[in-house]
Structure formats: structure tokens, C-alpha cells
mmCIF file of C-alpha atoms in Angstrom:
data_model
loop_
_atom_site.group_PDB
_atom_site.id
_atom_site.type_symbol
_atom_site.label_atom_id
_atom_site.label_comp_id
_atom_site.label_asym_id
_atom_site.label_seq_id
_atom_site.Cartn_x
_atom_site.Cartn_y
_atom_site.Cartn_z
ATOM 1 C CA MET B 1 -51.967 13.899 133.550
ATOM 2 C CA LYS B 2 -53.522 15.913 130.733
ATOM 3 C CA VAL B 3 -57.288 15.998 130.278
ATOM 4 C CA ALA B 4 -59.239 17.530 127.391
ATOM 5 C CA LEU B 5 -62.728 18.954 127.939
ATOM 6 C CA HIS B 6 -65.229 19.091 125.082
ATOM 7 C CA GLY B 7 -68.707 20.595 124.892
ATOM 8 C CA LEU B 8 -70.969 21.989 122.180
ATOM 9 C CA ALA B 9 -73.926 23.808 123.733
ATOM 10 C CA LEU B 10 -73.407 24.712 127.382
ATOM 11 C CA LYS B 11 -76.534 26.097 129.036
ATOM 12 C CA SER B 12 -76.147 28.786 131.690
ATOM 13 C CA GLU B 13 -77.542 26.569 134.463
ATOM 14 C CA TYR B 14 -74.771 24.024 133.905
ATOM 15 C CA PHE B 15 -71.867 26.453 134.133
ATOM 16 C CA GLN B 16 -71.744 25.847 137.902
ATOM 17 C CA HIS B 17 -71.125 22.157 137.239
ATOM 18 C CA VAL B 18 -68.259 23.047 134.902
ATOM 19 C CA GLN B 19 -66.736 25.115 137.702
ATOM 20 C CA ILE B 20 -66.981 22.119 140.041
ATOM 21 C CA LEU B 21 -65.380 19.944 137.360
ATOM 22 C CA PHE B 22 -62.447 22.365 137.073
ATOM 23 C CA GLU B 23 -62.040 22.426 140.854
ATOM 24 C CA GLU B 24 -61.967 18.640 141.112
ATOM 25 C CA LEU B 25 -59.520 18.269 138.229
ATOM 26 C CA SER B 26 -57.228 20.913 139.748
ATOM 27 C CA LYS B 27 -57.361 19.159 143.114
ATOM 28 C CA PHE B 28 -55.836 16.051 141.513
ATOM 29 C CA LYS B 29 -53.256 18.109 139.565
ATOM 30 C CA PHE B 30 -54.699 17.439 136.105
ATOM 31 C CA GLU B 31 -53.494 19.756 133.356
ATOM 32 C CA ILE B 32 -56.696 21.089 131.844
ATOM 33 C CA PHE B 33 -57.114 21.622 128.101
ATOM 34 C CA VAL B 34 -60.293 22.450 126.182
ATOM 35 C CA THR B 35 -61.300 22.089 122.547
ATOM 36 C CA GLU B 36 -61.801 25.236 120.491
ATOM 37 C CA GLN B 37 -65.566 24.610 120.485
ATOM 38 C CA PHE B 38 -65.715 24.402 124.287
ATOM 39 C CA ASP B 39 -63.475 27.446 124.647
ATOM 40 C CA ARG B 40 -66.049 29.429 122.647
ATOM 41 C CA GLN B 41 -68.818 28.153 124.927
ATOM 42 C CA LEU B 42 -66.934 29.189 128.065
ATOM 43 C CA ARG B 43 -66.217 32.659 126.679
ATOM 44 C CA MET B 44 -69.892 33.024 125.717
ATOM 45 C CA HIS B 45 -70.757 32.535 129.384
ATOM 46 C CA GLY B 46 -68.329 35.269 130.394
ATOM 47 C CA ASN B 47 -65.695 33.011 131.939
ATOM 48 C CA LYS B 48 -63.001 35.013 133.748
ATOM 49 C CA THR B 49 -61.918 32.564 136.436
ATOM 50 C CA LEU B 50 -61.300 29.184 134.809
ATOM 51 C CA SER B 51 -57.719 28.581 133.705
ATOM 52 C CA TYR B 52 -56.893 26.232 130.826
ATOM 53 C CA TRP B 53 -55.065 25.739 127.524
ATOM 54 C CA VAL B 54 -56.829 25.504 124.170
ATOM 55 C CA ILE B 55 -56.180 22.470 121.964
ATOM 56 C CA GLU B 56 -55.144 23.428 118.459
ATOM 57 C CA GLY B 57 -54.999 20.490 116.092
ATOM 58 C CA LYS B 58 -54.234 16.779 116.274
ATOM 59 C CA GLN B 59 -50.702 17.295 117.583
ATOM 60 C CA ASP B 60 -52.048 18.887 120.762
ATOM 61 C CA MET B 61 -54.830 16.313 121.028
ATOM 62 C CA SER B 62 -52.361 13.422 120.800
ATOM 63 C CA LYS B 63 -50.825 14.498 124.124
ATOM 64 C CA MET B 64 -54.064 14.025 126.073
ATOM 65 C CA ASP B 65 -54.513 11.162 128.542
ATOM 66 C CA PHE B 66 -58.304 11.503 128.741
ATOM 67 C CA MET B 67 -61.175 13.469 127.275
ATOM 68 C CA ILE B 68 -64.307 14.461 129.201
ATOM 69 C CA SER B 69 -67.400 15.110 127.093
ATOM 70 C CA ILE B 70 -69.772 17.625 128.727
ATOM 71 C CA GLY B 71 -73.316 17.417 127.399
ATOM 72 C CA GLY B 72 -75.419 14.518 126.168
ATOM 73 C CA ASP B 73 -74.897 11.558 123.866
ATOM 74 C CA GLY B 74 -74.665 13.874 120.851
ATOM 75 C CA THR B 75 -71.736 15.710 122.413
ATOM 76 C CA LEU B 76 -69.989 12.422 123.115
ATOM 77 C CA LEU B 77 -70.465 11.349 119.500
ATOM 78 C CA ASP B 78 -68.762 14.584 118.467
ATOM 79 C CA ALA B 79 -65.980 13.903 120.987
ATOM 80 C CA VAL B 80 -65.326 10.595 119.211
ATOM 81 C CA CYS B 81 -64.777 12.598 116.009
ATOM 82 C CA GLN B 82 -62.396 14.926 117.859
ATOM 83 C CA VAL B 83 -60.324 11.980 119.062
ATOM 84 C CA GLY B 84 -60.523 9.774 115.965
ATOM 85 C CA GLU B 85 -57.722 7.269 115.472
ATOM 86 C CA LEU B 86 -55.875 8.581 118.563
ATOM 87 C CA GLU B 87 -58.207 6.365 120.654
ATOM 88 C CA ILE B 88 -58.033 8.650 123.703
ATOM 89 C CA PRO B 89 -60.370 7.315 126.450
ATOM 90 C CA ILE B 90 -63.555 9.391 126.777
ATOM 91 C CA LEU B 91 -65.700 9.941 129.867
ATOM 92 C CA GLY B 92 -69.237 11.252 129.297
ATOM 93 C CA LEU B 93 -70.522 13.822 131.808
ATOM 94 C CA ASN B 94 -74.257 14.145 131.216
ATOM 95 C CA THR B 95 -75.741 17.607 131.775
ATOM 96 C CA GLY B 96 -79.222 16.471 130.766
ATOM 97 C CA ARG B 97 -81.180 13.269 131.120
ATOM 98 C CA LEU B 98 -79.506 9.888 131.495
ATOM 99 C CA GLY B 99 -77.765 8.889 128.270
ATOM 100 C CA PHE B 100 -76.699 5.566 126.826
ATOM 101 C CA LEU B 101 -73.175 6.957 126.288
ATOM 102 C CA ALA B 102 -72.817 9.939 128.634
ATOM 103 C CA THR B 103 -73.502 8.113 131.887
ATOM 104 C CA VAL B 104 -71.959 10.279 134.651
ATOM 105 C CA ALA B 105 -74.511 12.556 136.343
ATOM 106 C CA THR B 106 -73.499 16.068 137.414
ATOM 107 C CA LYS B 107 -74.069 15.137 141.069
ATOM 108 C CA ASP B 108 -71.325 12.503 140.746
ATOM 109 C CA ILE B 109 -68.575 14.761 139.355
ATOM 110 C CA SER B 110 -66.398 14.557 142.493
ATOM 111 C CA ILE B 111 -66.661 10.768 142.658
ATOM 112 C CA ALA B 112 -65.959 10.372 138.932
ATOM 113 C CA ILE B 113 -62.799 12.514 138.976
ATOM 114 C CA ASP B 114 -61.515 10.723 142.071
ATOM 115 C CA GLN B 115 -61.944 7.374 140.297
ATOM 116 C CA LEU B 116 -60.340 8.752 137.146
ATOM 117 C CA ALA B 117 -57.324 10.065 139.067
ATOM 118 C CA ASN B 118 -56.874 6.756 140.891
ATOM 119 C CA ASP B 119 -57.258 4.506 137.821
ATOM 120 C CA ASN B 120 -60.436 3.037 139.277
ATOM 121 C CA PHE B 121 -62.193 2.454 135.971
ATOM 122 C CA GLN B 122 -62.381 0.172 132.961
ATOM 123 C CA ILE B 123 -62.161 0.887 129.241
ATOM 124 C CA GLU B 124 -64.954 -0.288 126.949
ATOM 125 C CA ASN B 125 -63.844 -0.741 123.352
ATOM 126 C CA ARG B 126 -66.685 0.278 121.043
ATOM 127 C CA SER B 127 -66.512 -0.601 117.359
ATOM 128 C CA LEU B 128 -66.925 2.159 114.769
ATOM 129 C CA ILE B 129 -68.387 2.014 111.289
ATOM 130 C CA SER B 130 -66.392 3.273 108.290
ATOM 131 C CA LEU B 131 -67.833 4.712 105.072
ATOM 132 C CA GLN B 132 -65.945 4.084 101.833
ATOM 133 C CA SER B 133 -66.595 5.913 98.562
ATOM 134 C CA HIS B 134 -64.795 7.036 95.402
ATOM 135 C CA ARG B 135 -65.694 10.592 96.487
ATOM 136 C CA ARG B 136 -64.293 12.375 99.529
ATOM 137 C CA LEU B 137 -67.171 12.735 101.980
ATOM 138 C CA PHE B 138 -67.546 14.348 105.419
ATOM 139 C CA ASN B 139 -64.168 16.103 105.054
ATOM 140 C CA GLY B 140 -62.402 12.816 105.614
ATOM 141 C CA LEU B 141 -64.172 12.104 108.936
ATOM 142 C CA ASN B 142 -65.730 9.020 107.393
ATOM 143 C CA PHE B 143 -66.466 7.062 110.579
ATOM 144 C CA ALA B 144 -69.240 6.927 113.166
ATOM 145 C CA LEU B 145 -69.927 5.345 116.534
ATOM 146 C CA ASN B 146 -73.673 4.840 116.091
ATOM 147 C CA GLU B 147 -74.730 4.437 112.483
ATOM 148 C CA PHE B 148 -74.552 5.229 108.798
ATOM 149 C CA THR B 149 -77.881 6.187 107.235
ATOM 150 C CA ILE B 150 -79.258 6.655 103.718
ATOM 151 C CA HIS B 151 -82.499 8.643 103.577
ATOM 152 C CA LYS B 152 -84.767 10.237 101.026
ATOM 153 C CA ARG B 153 -84.786 14.043 100.966
ATOM 154 C CA ASP B 154 -87.749 16.147 102.047
ATOM 155 C CA THR B 155 -91.103 14.796 100.833
ATOM 156 C CA SER B 156 -89.817 12.925 97.786
ATOM 157 C CA SER B 157 -91.016 9.421 96.998
ATOM 158 C CA MET B 158 -89.473 6.298 98.446
ATOM 159 C CA ILE B 159 -86.042 5.181 97.367
ATOM 160 C CA THR B 160 -84.582 1.789 96.528
ATOM 161 C CA VAL B 161 -81.343 0.726 98.165
ATOM 162 C CA HIS B 162 -79.715 -2.307 96.515
ATOM 163 C CA THR B 163 -77.671 -4.033 99.225
ATOM 164 C CA TYR B 164 -74.811 -6.520 98.934
ATOM 165 C CA ILE B 165 -72.895 -8.392 101.654
ATOM 166 C CA ASP B 166 -69.296 -9.151 100.673
ATOM 167 C CA GLY B 167 -70.333 -8.817 97.040
ATOM 168 C CA LYS B 168 -73.341 -11.149 97.326
ATOM 169 C CA TYR B 169 -76.792 -9.686 96.700
ATOM 170 C CA LEU B 170 -78.934 -9.432 99.851
ATOM 171 C CA ASN B 171 -81.999 -7.341 99.042
ATOM 172 C CA SER B 172 -83.368 -4.227 97.361
ATOM 173 C CA TYR B 173 -84.960 -2.155 100.101
ATOM 174 C CA TRP B 174 -87.872 -0.056 98.877
ATOM 175 C CA ALA B 175 -88.231 2.343 101.790
ATOM 176 C CA ASP B 176 -87.701 5.860 103.116
ATOM 177 C CA GLY B 177 -84.131 4.889 103.938
ATOM 178 C CA LEU B 178 -81.702 2.350 105.342
ATOM 179 C CA ILE B 179 -79.608 2.262 108.512
ATOM 180 C CA VAL B 180 -76.374 0.338 109.064
ATOM 181 C CA SER B 181 -75.765 0.374 112.790
ATOM 182 C CA THR B 182 -73.032 -0.696 115.190
ATOM 183 C CA PRO B 183 -73.949 -2.443 118.468
ATOM 184 C CA THR B 184 -73.603 0.945 120.189
ATOM 185 C CA GLY B 185 -76.013 2.483 117.680
ATOM 186 C CA SER B 186 -78.568 -0.272 118.214
ATOM 187 C CA THR B 187 -80.100 1.864 120.986
ATOM 188 C CA GLY B 188 -80.488 4.869 118.658
ATOM 189 C CA TYR B 189 -82.183 5.447 115.307
ATOM 190 C CA SER B 190 -82.140 1.741 114.469
ATOM 191 C CA LEU B 191 -84.138 0.941 117.625
ATOM 192 C CA SER B 192 -86.810 3.512 116.747
ATOM 193 C CA CYS B 193 -87.193 1.792 113.345
ATOM 194 C CA GLY B 194 -87.717 -1.637 114.888
ATOM 195 C CA GLY B 195 -84.101 -2.808 115.025
ATOM 196 C CA PRO B 196 -82.861 -5.179 117.765
ATOM 197 C CA LEU B 197 -80.958 -4.224 120.904
ATOM 198 C CA ILE B 198 -77.384 -5.525 120.813
ATOM 199 C CA SER B 199 -74.865 -5.710 123.635
ATOM 200 C CA PRO B 200 -71.982 -3.243 123.016
ATOM 201 C CA GLU B 201 -69.317 -5.960 122.930
ATOM 202 C CA ALA B 202 -71.070 -7.949 120.174
ATOM 203 C CA LYS B 203 -69.207 -8.330 116.868
ATOM 204 C CA ASN B 204 -72.082 -7.422 114.602
ATOM 205 C CA LEU B 205 -73.635 -4.795 112.347
ATOM 206 C CA VAL B 206 -77.389 -4.292 111.924
ATOM 207 C CA ILE B 207 -79.136 -3.387 108.657
ATOM 208 C CA THR B 208 -82.491 -1.750 109.432
ATOM 209 C CA PRO B 209 -84.913 -0.365 106.810
ATOM 210 C CA VAL B 210 -86.685 2.943 107.517
ATOM 211 C CA SER B 211 -90.435 2.676 106.856
ATOM 212 C CA PRO B 212 -90.162 -0.160 104.296
ATOM 213 C CA HIS B 213 -92.902 -0.494 101.681
ATOM 214 C CA ASN B 214 -93.057 -4.283 102.122
ATOM 215 C CA LEU B 215 -94.071 -5.305 105.633
ATOM 216 C CA ASN B 216 -92.249 -8.641 105.408
ATOM 217 C CA VAL B 217 -88.890 -6.823 105.278
ATOM 218 C CA ARG B 218 -87.147 -6.981 108.651
ATOM 219 C CA PRO B 219 -83.800 -5.899 110.155
ATOM 220 C CA ILE B 220 -80.917 -8.327 109.727
ATOM 221 C CA ILE B 221 -77.785 -8.816 111.848
ATOM 222 C CA VAL B 222 -74.517 -9.577 110.032
ATOM 223 C CA SER B 223 -70.934 -10.094 111.130
ATOM 224 C CA ASP B 224 -68.887 -6.919 111.544
ATOM 225 C CA ASP B 225 -66.248 -8.554 109.348
ATOM 226 C CA SER B 226 -68.658 -8.018 106.447
ATOM 227 C CA GLU B 227 -68.440 -5.283 103.860
ATOM 228 C CA ILE B 228 -71.858 -3.872 102.983
ATOM 229 C CA SER B 229 -72.138 -2.304 99.526
ATOM 230 C CA LEU B 230 -75.030 0.032 98.726
ATOM 231 C CA GLU B 231 -76.483 1.424 95.489
ATOM 232 C CA ILE B 232 -79.254 4.022 95.618
ATOM 233 C CA GLU B 233 -82.044 4.445 93.093
ATOM 234 C CA GLY B 234 -85.003 6.823 93.092
ATOM 235 C CA ARG B 235 -86.894 9.596 91.322
ATOM 236 C CA ALA B 236 -85.018 12.392 93.087
ATOM 237 C CA GLU B 237 -81.595 13.539 91.934
ATOM 238 C CA LYS B 238 -80.174 13.818 95.435
ATOM 239 C CA PHE B 239 -80.262 11.641 98.547
ATOM 240 C CA LEU B 240 -79.242 12.271 102.134
ATOM 241 C CA ILE B 241 -76.543 10.253 103.880
ATOM 242 C CA SER B 242 -75.389 10.659 107.467
ATOM 243 C CA LEU B 243 -72.752 9.466 109.895
ATOM 244 C CA ASP B 244 -74.235 9.916 113.373
ATOM 245 C CA SER B 245 -75.352 13.579 113.462
ATOM 246 C CA ARG B 246 -73.320 14.689 110.403
ATOM 247 C CA SER B 247 -75.114 14.653 107.057
ATOM 248 C CA THR B 248 -74.567 15.532 103.419
ATOM 249 C CA SER B 249 -76.395 15.044 100.132
ATOM 250 C CA ILE B 250 -75.162 12.865 97.267
ATOM 251 C CA SER B 251 -76.345 11.730 93.851
ATOM 252 C CA SER B 252 -77.197 8.154 92.904
ATOM 253 C CA GLU B 253 -73.923 7.934 90.947
ATOM 254 C CA VAL B 254 -71.943 7.759 94.196
ATOM 255 C CA LYS B 255 -71.031 4.184 95.150
ATOM 256 C CA LEU B 256 -70.968 3.483 98.874
ATOM 257 C CA SER B 257 -69.785 0.710 101.135
ATOM 258 C CA VAL B 258 -69.543 0.411 104.908
ATOM 259 C CA LYS B 259 -67.519 -1.832 107.151
ATOM 260 C CA LYS B 260 -65.961 -1.876 110.603
ATOM 261 C CA GLU B 261 -63.364 0.852 111.152
ATOM 262 C CA SER B 262 -59.763 -0.194 111.865
ATOM 263 C CA PHE B 263 -59.672 1.754 115.161
ATOM 264 C CA GLN B 264 -62.141 1.951 118.050
ATOM 265 C CA ALA B 265 -63.752 4.390 120.438
ATOM 266 C CA LYS B 266 -62.599 3.859 124.017
ATOM 267 C CA LEU B 267 -65.247 4.786 126.572
ATOM 268 C CA ILE B 268 -64.435 5.039 130.272
ATOM 269 C CA LYS B 269 -66.681 2.873 132.428
ATOM 270 C CA LEU B 270 -66.704 3.687 136.146
ATOM 271 C CA PRO B 271 -67.343 1.074 138.882
ATOM 272 C CA HIS B 272 -70.920 -0.077 139.481
ATOM 273 C CA TYR B 273 -72.019 0.897 135.969
ATOM 274 C CA HIS B 274 -73.445 -1.638 133.539
ATOM 275 C CA PHE B 275 -75.097 -1.262 130.146
ATOM 276 C CA PHE B 276 -78.065 -3.326 131.343
ATOM 277 C CA ASP B 277 -78.719 -0.832 134.158
ATOM 278 C CA THR B 278 -78.996 1.966 131.611
ATOM 279 C CA LEU B 279 -81.309 -0.135 129.437
ATOM 280 C CA ARG B 280 -83.672 -0.742 132.341
ATOM 281 C CA GLN B 281 -83.765 2.944 133.260
ATOM 282 C CA LYS B 282 -84.114 4.304 129.725
ATOM 283 C CA LEU B 283 -86.707 1.752 128.585
ATOM 284 C CA ASN B 284 -88.573 1.430 131.900
ATOM 285 C CA TRP B 285 -88.029 -2.296 132.017
ATOM 286 C CA GLY B 286 -89.602 -3.840 135.107
ATOM 287 C CA PHE B 287 -91.812 -0.776 135.622
ATOM 288 C CA ASP B 288 -95.455 -1.560 136.283
ATOM 289 C CA MET B 289 -97.948 1.165 137.257
ATOM 290 C CA ARG B 290 -99.953 -1.451 139.183
ATOM 291 C CA ASN B 291 -97.114 -1.799 141.722
#
């Protein structure tokens, strides 16, 4: 089997874990490939012992059976962009604190690779959000796993985002910005702005205002079959839009709409893992200093 490794910012103290990962993959006869970004990281750390092939383009990527993301949730979000419509299953190896997406700890590398090699895992299908516009944006990578965001730039005044659901007027949000989130993204930026937590398998999108001027404005959950059209108005000439961690500036003339993407992200879920376990750990549910 062929496995692709992807990482963005490998710290020196985690290079030993990468070596263990290579050893475990070699033990189970995986053919090891790395993305160009991760190849640069390995060479930066003076790698002279690890043997692998470098993936060059979508044709090489299409031959992969799995991808392992090495880093945090941000690295896994970038791995989703690397895979795109190929829908290659992704396993998140977390080299930092526990993540909502990258859930395998470095101490569990041996166990995780054994389960991967023996098909002892499940695939979680996570919906993606797609951005549509008459302009080409984000170099054609117009999808995201977490959220699409409109935001004011710098210290400019608030903006108004006129919002329509399937062509029907919903609201004009007078705020610092607006988030359209997938269920996966409900634990990210949307949550910090007061949005609801949504189970990953839910068939919904969440519209969450960022610092709204009117306090009676609240997040709303809509079906992920909906198309959400957005028109931006404000004093500034430019506004910031983002798909997960990728951002660009646009003018108010650009018409935008978001809807569910036609393909999905496939995340590898190992035995004994559940989304609710991660919620409890990340949010300290059930924790009481009196006990």
C-alpha cells in the first residue's frame, strides 16, 4: 500500500516521532511518499536516513491509499486541500495538543499504524463547503472543511452582509464579519463567536455573525442543501474572505455564494475514538475543581 505523509512546520523535537513513523510504516511494507512541503521540512532538519519518494502533482497523489497529516488541525486542513476531490482517507497525527481533527497522539504511532495496516478503522465522511463566484478565487481551491468567512479589514468600520437562502432574503448582518460553517467547523471560529456545536454527521450549515452590532442577532442553522448568497457593503473598498486558513481580499463588486461541495473529506477514525470524547477533553466538560 502507498501512503503519503504531509506536514507544514516540523519542530526539531518531533523529528524523532517522524523517524518512528517511518519505521512502523516500513515494518508493514508501506511504500512511503511525502508531499513537496514535507520534503522541504525533512531536508531542513538534515534528514539523511529516511527513504521516500516525493509526490509531484495530482497524478502521483491519485495513486495513494492513505495520507497521514503530521502536525495539528491546521496541517490536516491543508492536507484536505492536497487531496481535494481524490477523497483519499486522511489520518491526523497530532504533534501538539489534542486536536478536534488530528486525534492520534505521538505515543500511539505504533498502535495507529498497526490498525491502519490491518484495516482496523472506520472512515468518517465530512462535508465540505464550496465557494462560488464570477471571479476565480483561491487559485481554484474553492472549498474548505471548516468554514468560509467574510471579515472587515484592519480597523475599518463594520460591514453589512446581505444574506439570502436559496434566493430568499434572510437578513442584513451589520457586524465585523460573517461565518458560514460546516458541522466540522462548528468547533472552530464559529464556536468562538457563539455558534452552536454540531455533530460531524449532521446535514447542516451554520451562519454565525462576528461581533454583530445588534445583540438580538443570533447564529442560524440551515440545511446543507441550501445555497447561501452573500453581498457585502461597507465604507472600505476591500474586504477579507477566507476558506479555513487561506485568505484573500476582494471588492464589494464580487458576488459570492456558498453551498455544500460535491465531494467530501474522508477522515480515518481508529477504534475507541469518538467525537464526544474529544469534546469533553477540549472543553473540560464534567470537570469540577471542587472534586
